[in-house]
Amino acid sequence: MKSSHDFPNLNPKRADGLKPSGRPYQVIVVEDKDFQRKQIVQILESEGYKIMDSFANGKAALDFYDRNKADVDLITTNLDMPIMDGYALLFELQQRNNKAKVVFISDETTKGVVEDLLKMGASDFILKPIQRGRILERVKLALRRADQKPGNGVE
């Protein structure tokens, strides 16, 4: 017997982390600050994204990417990090014909640096502080734009 508050969900929300096929987008998170890295991972996981791994510097992320590049849909990265920063990471990814979207989540920087990153192929630059809604919205937009490009199977 149904109680009076058992209403059917007429508009079930599809998790943002799922591809049109229903499989989760696979993500690498690169952030040198432990707490912020965990925050980003939790935010993305809460919407169904599959976090393949997370790293504190671009070099470790690049090594992982080289072993798993066919499966990576998205890389979120900070700009200023030790060993290899986000700028160098993006450059190295472009040398490898990277197909994954790269979204920077970083502190404020100069307009010129942001413009350079976008010209180099970054999908977006999100300013810290980390805000759940902003990150989910902008990551979703970057991935949807990629899904809607001609030749990606979604016309």
CSV table of C-alpha atoms in Angstrom, one decimal, residues 30-33 36-37 55-58 77-89 104-110 113 117 125-128:
chain,number,residue,atom,x,y,z
A,30,VAL,CA,45.2,17.0,-11.1
A,31,GLU,CA,45.5,19.4,-8.1
A,32,ASP,CA,48.5,19.8,-5.8
A,33,LYS,CA,46.5,20.7,-2.7
A,36,GLN,CA,41.0,20.7,-2.9
A,37,ARG,CA,41.8,17.6,-4.9
A,55,PHE,CA,47.4,13.4,-8.9
A,56,ALA,CA,49.3,16.2,-7.2
A,57,ASN,CA,51.3,17.2,-10.2
A,58,GLY,CA,51.1,17.2,-14.0
A,77,THR,CA,43.9,20.5,-13.6
A,78,ASN,CA,45.3,23.3,-11.5
A,79,LEU,CA,47.6,25.8,-13.2
A,80,ASP,CA,50.4,26.3,-10.6
A,81,MET,CA,51.8,23.0,-9.3
A,82,PRO,CA,55.2,21.6,-8.5
A,83,ILE,CA,57.2,19.3,-10.8
A,84,MET,CA,55.0,20.0,-13.9
A,85,ASP,CA,52.4,22.8,-13.9
A,86,GLY,CA,49.1,22.8,-15.8
A,87,TYR,CA,50.5,24.9,-18.6
A,88,ALA,CA,53.2,22.3,-19.3
A,89,LEU,CA,50.7,19.5,-18.9
A,104,PHE,CA,41.5,24.3,-15.5
A,105,ILE,CA,40.3,24.9,-12.0
A,106,SER,CA,42.8,27.4,-10.7
A,107,ASP,CA,43.5,30.6,-8.9
A,108,GLU,CA,43.2,33.9,-10.7
A,109,THR,CA,45.9,34.5,-13.3
A,110,THR,CA,46.4,37.1,-16.0
A,113,VAL,CA,47.6,33.3,-19.6
A,117,LEU,CA,45.5,28.2,-22.5
A,125,PHE,CA,39.2,28.0,-17.0
A,126,ILE,CA,37.2,28.0,-13.8
A,127,LEU,CA,38.3,30.4,-11.0
A,128,LYS,CA,38.7,29.1,-7.5
